[in-house]
Structure formats: C-alpha cells, structure tokens
C-alpha cells in the first residue's frame, strides 16, 4: 500500500522514487522539478479541464493557467532503464511529469488511463525536443496606421484656410 501525501495525490512526480500519480483521483496537486524556478520546484494543480503551474522566479510569484486541450498528448519516454510518463506541451518548460516506473506493464496501463482521462493522444517520445519557435508579433509593419485610427476618418489639415464659396461676405472694419 502506498502512502498518501497531504496534497491528495500519491508520492509526487520527480521526487526520485518510483512513483505514479493516479489519474482517476483528479484534481491533483503536487510539486514538480523546474530548473528556472526559485528553489528548483514548482507547484502543479492538475484538473480535468486545466493545469495551473505556480512558481516563483527571482522572487516574483506567478501562476500559469493552461487548458488541457492545449497540450499535445501524453508521452512515454525511456529514461535510463525506467519509463517516464509526461504530459507534453509544445513549450517544453510547460510539460509535466506524471510518473516514473521500471515496470513496463504498469506504466503502459497508466499511459492508456491518462490518455483516456485527459482525452489526449498517446505519444512515444524518443529524442528530446527543441523549444517551440517564437511567434511573430501582430505589428510586423510598424509604420502603418494603428487599427483604431483606420476606423476614424482623416481630418482636414490645420493650415488649410476656411473658404466660403457662393456666399456674400459682410466685412466690418473698425
């Protein structure tokens, strides 16, 4: 029998022991390894529809809320004689470890269960991935007129004189 932690899940992923999170007991909250966070640890809250990643970087606390549908799938990686189960995002820093085991049958059944519970495809990952390419900004052409000004009509120039045609003008001189 495994020992339950105070956060409601089994032994946390990434703690160095053979562990596995239970996909049938969502929502889960557990710590995971993060090299960029202060202390090297981030707190992960895993729900059916979303994942919340909480960490502090240089003293600034942040929470990243990601929809489960934004993840690519559940990957099974060979990790030095052990199998590692990961929830894979296109940005590798948002990927989440779900469990590690040396028992191939146990980890494959967990792989299938996580895929079914989260409604994501099963992926087999062989090589480490590169970070996703940075997306282009919306304002590629910076010299163009801003979007809200396009809707407005252009006014008349300030130096244009007032011209009155077809009127009789009365000029009074003092």
PDB file of N, CA and C in Angstrom, residues 34-39 41-42 54-62:
ATOM      1  N   UNK A  34      11.552  22.151 -11.588  1.00  0.00           N
ATOM      2  CA  UNK A  34      11.597  23.259 -12.541  1.00  0.00           C
ATOM      3  C   UNK A  34      12.929  23.975 -12.351  1.00  0.00           C
ATOM      4  N   UNK A  35      13.804  23.885 -13.341  1.00  0.00           N
ATOM      5  CA  UNK A  35      15.153  24.428 -13.191  1.00  0.00           C
ATOM      6  C   UNK A  35      15.170  25.953 -13.144  1.00  0.00           C
ATOM      7  N   UNK A  36      14.163  26.618 -13.730  1.00  0.00           N
ATOM      8  CA  UNK A  36      14.160  28.078 -13.745  1.00  0.00           C
ATOM      9  C   UNK A  36      13.487  28.699 -12.528  1.00  0.00           C
ATOM     10  N   UNK A  37      12.756  27.913 -11.761  1.00  0.00           N
ATOM     11  CA  UNK A  37      12.039  28.445 -10.598  1.00  0.00           C
ATOM     12  C   UNK A  37      12.978  28.573  -9.409  1.00  0.00           C
ATOM     13  N   UNK A  38      12.613  29.472  -8.486  1.00  0.00           N
ATOM     14  CA  UNK A  38      13.367  29.611  -7.244  1.00  0.00           C
ATOM     15  C   UNK A  38      13.224  28.325  -6.446  1.00  0.00           C
ATOM     16  N   UNK A  39      14.333  27.777  -5.991  1.00  0.00           N
ATOM     17  CA  UNK A  39      14.310  26.528  -5.253  1.00  0.00           C
ATOM     18  C   UNK A  39      14.218  25.307  -6.150  1.00  0.00           C
ATOM     19  N   UNK A  41      11.665  24.138  -7.751  1.00  0.00           N
ATOM     20  CA  UNK A  41      10.406  23.399  -7.618  1.00  0.00           C
ATOM     21  C   UNK A  41       9.240  24.305  -7.998  1.00  0.00           C
ATOM     22  N   UNK A  42       8.275  23.746  -8.689  1.00  0.00           N
ATOM     23  CA  UNK A  42       7.023  24.442  -8.971  1.00  0.00           C
ATOM     24  C   UNK A  42       5.864  23.589  -8.476  1.00  0.00           C
ATOM     25  N   UNK A  54       2.285  26.918 -10.595  1.00  0.00           N
ATOM     26  CA  UNK A  54       2.661  28.017  -9.704  1.00  0.00           C
ATOM     27  C   UNK A  54       4.150  27.904  -9.398  1.00  0.00           C
ATOM     28  N   UNK A  55       4.854  29.031  -9.599  1.00  0.00           N
ATOM     29  CA  UNK A  55       6.281  29.061  -9.294  1.00  0.00           C
ATOM     30  C   UNK A  55       6.703  30.490  -9.018  1.00  0.00           C
ATOM     31  N   UNK A  56       7.902  30.622  -8.480  1.00  0.00           N
ATOM     32  CA  UNK A  56       8.485  31.942  -8.238  1.00  0.00           C
ATOM     33  C   UNK A  56       9.800  32.006  -8.994  1.00  0.00           C
ATOM     34  N   UNK A  57       9.998  33.102  -9.727  1.00  0.00           N
ATOM     35  CA  UNK A  57      11.238  33.323 -10.461  1.00  0.00           C
ATOM     36  C   UNK A  57      11.809  34.653 -10.000  1.00  0.00           C
ATOM     37  N   UNK A  58      12.990  34.616  -9.388  1.00  0.00           N
ATOM     38  CA  UNK A  58      13.664  35.802  -8.836  1.00  0.00           C
ATOM     39  C   UNK A  58      12.743  36.573  -7.894  1.00  0.00           C
ATOM     40  N   UNK A  59      12.022  35.841  -7.065  1.00  0.00           N
ATOM     41  CA  UNK A  59      11.159  36.460  -6.071  1.00  0.00           C
ATOM     42  C   UNK A  59       9.775  36.834  -6.567  1.00  0.00           C
ATOM     43  N   UNK A  60       9.538  36.790  -7.869  1.00  0.00           N
ATOM     44  CA  UNK A  60       8.242  37.137  -8.435  1.00  0.00           C
ATOM     45  C   UNK A  60       7.401  35.867  -8.560  1.00  0.00           C
ATOM     46  N   UNK A  61       6.295  35.827  -7.799  1.00  0.00           N
ATOM     47  CA  UNK A  61       5.420  34.659  -7.843  1.00  0.00           C
ATOM     48  C   UNK A  61       4.483  34.779  -9.023  1.00  0.00           C
ATOM     49  N   UNK A  62       4.243  33.643  -9.684  1.00  0.00           N
ATOM     50  CA  UNK A  62       3.351  33.636 -10.846  1.00  0.00           C
ATOM     51  C   UNK A  62       2.567  32.339 -10.892  1.00  0.00           C
TER      52      UNK A  62
END
